[in-house]
C-alpha atoms as one frame of an Amber mdcrd trajectory, in Angstrom:
protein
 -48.991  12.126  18.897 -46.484  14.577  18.407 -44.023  13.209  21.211 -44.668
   9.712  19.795 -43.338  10.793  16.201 -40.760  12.562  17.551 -39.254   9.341
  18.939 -39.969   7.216  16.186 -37.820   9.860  13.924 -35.280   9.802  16.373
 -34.547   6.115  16.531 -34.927   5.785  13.078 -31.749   8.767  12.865 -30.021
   6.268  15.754 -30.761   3.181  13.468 -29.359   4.605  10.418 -26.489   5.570
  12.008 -25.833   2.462  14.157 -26.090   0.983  10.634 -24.164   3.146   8.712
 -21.070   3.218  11.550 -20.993  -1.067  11.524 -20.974  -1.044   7.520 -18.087
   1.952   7.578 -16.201  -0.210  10.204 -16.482  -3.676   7.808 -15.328  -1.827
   4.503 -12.854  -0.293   5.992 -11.297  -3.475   7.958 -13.111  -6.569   6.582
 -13.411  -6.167   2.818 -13.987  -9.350   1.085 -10.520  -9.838  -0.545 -10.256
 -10.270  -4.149 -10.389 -13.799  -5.372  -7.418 -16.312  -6.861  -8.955 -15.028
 -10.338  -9.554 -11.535  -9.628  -6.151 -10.774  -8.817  -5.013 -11.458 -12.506
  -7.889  -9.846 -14.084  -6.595  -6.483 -14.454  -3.536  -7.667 -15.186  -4.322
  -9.795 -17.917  -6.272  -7.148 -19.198  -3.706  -4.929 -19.823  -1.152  -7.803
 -20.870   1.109  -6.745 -17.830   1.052 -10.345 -15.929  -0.825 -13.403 -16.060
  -1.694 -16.312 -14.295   0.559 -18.971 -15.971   3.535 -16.519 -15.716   2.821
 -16.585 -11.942   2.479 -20.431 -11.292   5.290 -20.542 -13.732   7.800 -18.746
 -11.694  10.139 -20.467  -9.517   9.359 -19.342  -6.074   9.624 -20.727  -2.639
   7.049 -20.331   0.267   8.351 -19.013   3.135   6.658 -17.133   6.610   6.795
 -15.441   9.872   5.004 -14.826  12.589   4.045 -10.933  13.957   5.010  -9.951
  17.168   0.859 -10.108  18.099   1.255 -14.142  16.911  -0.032 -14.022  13.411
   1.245 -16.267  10.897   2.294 -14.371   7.618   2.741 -15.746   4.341   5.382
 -14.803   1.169   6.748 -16.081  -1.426  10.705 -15.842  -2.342  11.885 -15.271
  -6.126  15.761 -15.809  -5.454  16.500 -15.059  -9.433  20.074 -13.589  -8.218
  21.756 -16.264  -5.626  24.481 -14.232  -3.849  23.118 -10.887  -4.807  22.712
  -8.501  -1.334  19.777  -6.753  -2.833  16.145  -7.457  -1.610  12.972  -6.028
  -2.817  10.330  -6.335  -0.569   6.959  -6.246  -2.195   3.442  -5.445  -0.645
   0.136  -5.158  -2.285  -3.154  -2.981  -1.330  -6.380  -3.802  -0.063  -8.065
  -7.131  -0.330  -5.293  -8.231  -2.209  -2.417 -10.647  -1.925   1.171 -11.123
  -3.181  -0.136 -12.728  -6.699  -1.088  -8.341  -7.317   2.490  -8.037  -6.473
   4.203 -10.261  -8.535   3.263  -7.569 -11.668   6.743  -5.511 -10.368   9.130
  -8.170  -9.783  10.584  -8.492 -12.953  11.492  -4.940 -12.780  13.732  -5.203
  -9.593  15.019  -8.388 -10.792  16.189  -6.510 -13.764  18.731  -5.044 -11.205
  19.587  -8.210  -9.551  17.341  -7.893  -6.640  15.626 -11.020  -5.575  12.239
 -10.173  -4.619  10.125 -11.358  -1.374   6.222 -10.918  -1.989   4.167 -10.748
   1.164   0.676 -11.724   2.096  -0.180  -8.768   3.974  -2.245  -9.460   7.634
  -5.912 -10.860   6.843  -5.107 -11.284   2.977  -4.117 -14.143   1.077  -2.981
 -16.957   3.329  -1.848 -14.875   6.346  -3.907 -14.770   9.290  -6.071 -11.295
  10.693  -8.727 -10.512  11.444  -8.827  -6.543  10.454  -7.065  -4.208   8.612
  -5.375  -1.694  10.482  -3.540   0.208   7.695  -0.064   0.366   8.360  -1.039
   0.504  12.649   0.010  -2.786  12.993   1.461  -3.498   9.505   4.377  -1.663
   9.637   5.396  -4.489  12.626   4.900  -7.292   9.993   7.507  -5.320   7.516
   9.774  -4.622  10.395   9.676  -8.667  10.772   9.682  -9.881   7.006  13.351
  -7.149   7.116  14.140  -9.368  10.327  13.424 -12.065   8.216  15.603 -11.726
   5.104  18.857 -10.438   7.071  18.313 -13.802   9.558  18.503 -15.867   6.235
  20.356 -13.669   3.517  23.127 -12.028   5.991  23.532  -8.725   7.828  25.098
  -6.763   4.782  21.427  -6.763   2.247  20.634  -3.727   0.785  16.431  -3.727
   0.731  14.477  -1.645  -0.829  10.540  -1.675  -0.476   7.761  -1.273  -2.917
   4.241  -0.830  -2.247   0.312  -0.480  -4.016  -2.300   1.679  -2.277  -2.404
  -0.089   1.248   1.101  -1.385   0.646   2.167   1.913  -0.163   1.097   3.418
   3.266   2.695   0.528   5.059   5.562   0.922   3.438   5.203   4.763   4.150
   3.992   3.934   8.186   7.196   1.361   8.045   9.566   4.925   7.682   8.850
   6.032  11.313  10.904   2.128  12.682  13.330   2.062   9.459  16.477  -0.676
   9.957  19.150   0.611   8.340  19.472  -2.160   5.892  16.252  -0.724   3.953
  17.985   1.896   1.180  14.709   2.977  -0.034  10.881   2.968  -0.233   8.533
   3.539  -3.052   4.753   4.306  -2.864   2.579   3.736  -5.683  -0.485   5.675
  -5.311  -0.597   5.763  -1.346  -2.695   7.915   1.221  -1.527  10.738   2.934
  -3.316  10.587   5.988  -5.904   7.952   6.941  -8.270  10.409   8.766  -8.546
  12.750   5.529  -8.700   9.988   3.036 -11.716   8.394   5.498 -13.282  11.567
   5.405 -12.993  12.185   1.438 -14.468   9.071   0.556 -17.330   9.546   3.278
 -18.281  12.916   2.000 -17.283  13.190  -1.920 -17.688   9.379  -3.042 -20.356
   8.295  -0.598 -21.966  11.910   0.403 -22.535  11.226   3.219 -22.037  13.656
   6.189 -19.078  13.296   8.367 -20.587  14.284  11.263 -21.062  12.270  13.314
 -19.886   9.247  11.215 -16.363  10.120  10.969 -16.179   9.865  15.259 -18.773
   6.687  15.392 -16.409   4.759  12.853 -13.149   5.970  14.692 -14.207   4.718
  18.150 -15.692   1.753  16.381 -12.062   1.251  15.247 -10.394   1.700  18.328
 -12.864  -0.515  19.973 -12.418  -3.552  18.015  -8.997  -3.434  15.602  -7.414
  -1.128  18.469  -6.321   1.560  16.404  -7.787   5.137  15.818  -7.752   6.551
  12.484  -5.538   9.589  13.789  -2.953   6.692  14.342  -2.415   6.122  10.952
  -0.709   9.486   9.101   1.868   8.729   6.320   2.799  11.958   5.961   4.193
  12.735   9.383   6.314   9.433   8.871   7.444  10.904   5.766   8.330  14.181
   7.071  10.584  12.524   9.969  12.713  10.435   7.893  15.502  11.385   5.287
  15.599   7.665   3.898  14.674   7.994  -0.068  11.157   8.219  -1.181   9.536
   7.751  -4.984   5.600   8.534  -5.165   3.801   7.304  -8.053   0.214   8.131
  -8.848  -2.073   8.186 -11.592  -3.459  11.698 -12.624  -7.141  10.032 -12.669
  -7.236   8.507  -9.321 -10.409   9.688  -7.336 -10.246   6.898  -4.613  -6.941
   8.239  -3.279  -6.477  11.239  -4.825  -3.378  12.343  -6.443  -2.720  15.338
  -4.677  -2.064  13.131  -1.717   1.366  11.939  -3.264   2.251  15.343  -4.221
   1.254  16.763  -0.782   4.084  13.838   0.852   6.168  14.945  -1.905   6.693
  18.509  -1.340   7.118  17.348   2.577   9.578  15.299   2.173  13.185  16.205
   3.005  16.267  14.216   1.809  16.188  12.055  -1.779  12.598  12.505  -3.410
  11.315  11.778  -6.864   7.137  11.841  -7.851   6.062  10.099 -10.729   2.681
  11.246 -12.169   0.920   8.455 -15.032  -0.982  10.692 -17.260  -5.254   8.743
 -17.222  -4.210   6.161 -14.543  -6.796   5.749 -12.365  -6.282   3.920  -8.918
  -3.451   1.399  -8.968  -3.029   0.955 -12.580  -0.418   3.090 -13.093   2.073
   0.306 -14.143  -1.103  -0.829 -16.415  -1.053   2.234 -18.405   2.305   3.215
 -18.662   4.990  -0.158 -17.628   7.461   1.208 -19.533   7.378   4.624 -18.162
   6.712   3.206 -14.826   9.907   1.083 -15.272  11.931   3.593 -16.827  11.427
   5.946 -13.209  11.777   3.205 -10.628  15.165   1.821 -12.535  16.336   5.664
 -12.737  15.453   6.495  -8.509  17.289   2.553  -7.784  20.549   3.372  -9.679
  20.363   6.960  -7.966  19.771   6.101  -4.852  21.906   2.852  -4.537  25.099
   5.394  -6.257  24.408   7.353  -3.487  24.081  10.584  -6.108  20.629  12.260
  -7.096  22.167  12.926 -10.658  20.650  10.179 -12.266  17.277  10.173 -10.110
  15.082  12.088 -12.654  13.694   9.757 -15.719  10.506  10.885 -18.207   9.860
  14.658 -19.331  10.348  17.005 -16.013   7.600  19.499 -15.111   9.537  20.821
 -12.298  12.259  19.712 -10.132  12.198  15.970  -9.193   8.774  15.145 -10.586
   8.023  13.970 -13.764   5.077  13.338 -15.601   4.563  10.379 -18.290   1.128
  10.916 -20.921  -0.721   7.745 -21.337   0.485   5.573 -24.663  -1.589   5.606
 -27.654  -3.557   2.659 -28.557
């Protein structure tokens, strides 16, 4: 009787985990994306972006394919014909370039055109999983093929990415072409191994042994990447091109720290922009203006080839500035 329960409680432990390790692998590489209407929502919300501004700007559809044969979808906003300067734009997780289009008046402001980008298995590009940068930071080394093949040898591009997008961007560091000036990260992860293991133990509590090892050879099994292949922060600490971080001070799904952590290990041009109350990826909700204010200040520094005029908002301490929330 006692041999008999002892196997039943056993399978039942195998069970849960079996379960628990396929569920881990989905969220973490098959989210249902956000719908057409669920990308505007928070934007319309805060009054940043709409729908009708979208599907009233004058874009072009243009795409690529990865070097693993994907087909990759964007949309060009060619506001400044002639102009060198490219902003490449990428959005998070189960999002798509609509998210995006929130910052493009903001680079257009200095005569960038703008390229938004479907990233792999969002939007209308094709993928199966997410790999986090693994494999994304190929599809930005191709969409930077992509602009120089069509807008010359001689455009300055800078990148901009959300959550996801700012880890890509981030991962994209490590195989820079020299034509990309600059890169900023709104609220991005550090380290996709720690930020697994935070929201496995604080926001889900569950234990991370052994789920943290099932869901990493899961990974490698079937999106052929482990989770130790995906690390931000040692592509930031290798490359001297300039960085911005921006993060809201109430983020709890990637927590703040993890900008600040990239921050202080990054050599070369640096800024870090902290929104006082913005939780994850709403930074630019809470504070546009403030937002705006930094990312115009680190574009003119950065593309006058002086630090001088970097620093924008009230500084705490040296390169990093910290905006409180507007009063409503």
């Amino acid at each position: 009787m006692t041999y008999t329960v002892v196997i039943i409680v056993v399978l039942i432990i195998l069970l849960t985990l079996s379960g628990l390790t396929r569920y881990g692998f989905r969220q973490i590489t098959q989210m249902r994306p956000q719908t057409y209407e669920g990308r505007f929502k928070f934007m319309e919300k805060t009054g940043v972006f709409s729908r009708e501004k979208f599907e009233a700007l004058i874009k072009k559809e243009v795409s690529v394919t990865s070097r693993d044969g994907l087909l990759l979808r964007g949309h060009v906003l060619e506001s400044h014909p002639g102009s060198p300067r490219w902003a490449i734009i990428v959005h998070g997780y189960t999002g798509a370039l609509e998210v995006s289009s929130q910052f493009a008046g903001m680079f257009e402001d200095k005569e960038f055109n703008v390229l938004l980008v479907d990233q792999r298995r969002h939007g209308r590009s094709q993928g199966r999983y997410t790999t986090y940068g693994f494999q994304e930071k190929y599809d930005i080394e191709v969409w930077v093929g992509w602009v120089r093949e069509h807008y010359g040898e001689d455009v300055l591009i800078g990148l901009h990415g959300q959550s996801m997008g700012g880890g890509t961007v981030l991962e994209y560091l490590s195989i820079a072409h020299p034509n990309v000036q600059f890169v900023i990260a709104d609220c991005p992860y550090s380290d996709l191994t720690e930020l697994i293991r935070y929201q496995l133990t604080v926001l889900n509590k569950l234990p991370a042994f052994p789920l943290m090892s099932l869901i990493d050879k899961r990974l490698e099994r079937k999106a052929g990447f482990r989770l130790d292949q995906v690390s931000p922060i040692r592509a930031v600490r290798q490359s001297l091109l300039p960085v911005l971080f921006i993060h809201g001070s109430a983020d709890t799904y990637v927590p703040t720290r993890m900008s600040r952590d990239m921050y202080d290990a990054k050599s070369g041009i640096r800024d870090l922009l902290i929104i006082d109350g913005a939780k994850h990826a709403k930074a630019y909700g809470v504070d546009p203006e403030g937002y705006t204010r930094k990312v115009h200040a680190f574009i003119d520094g950065v593309l006058e080839g002086s630090t001088s005029r970097i620093d924008a908002g009230q500084p705490t301490q040296s390169g990093i500035s910290i905006t409180s929330a507007p009063q409503h």
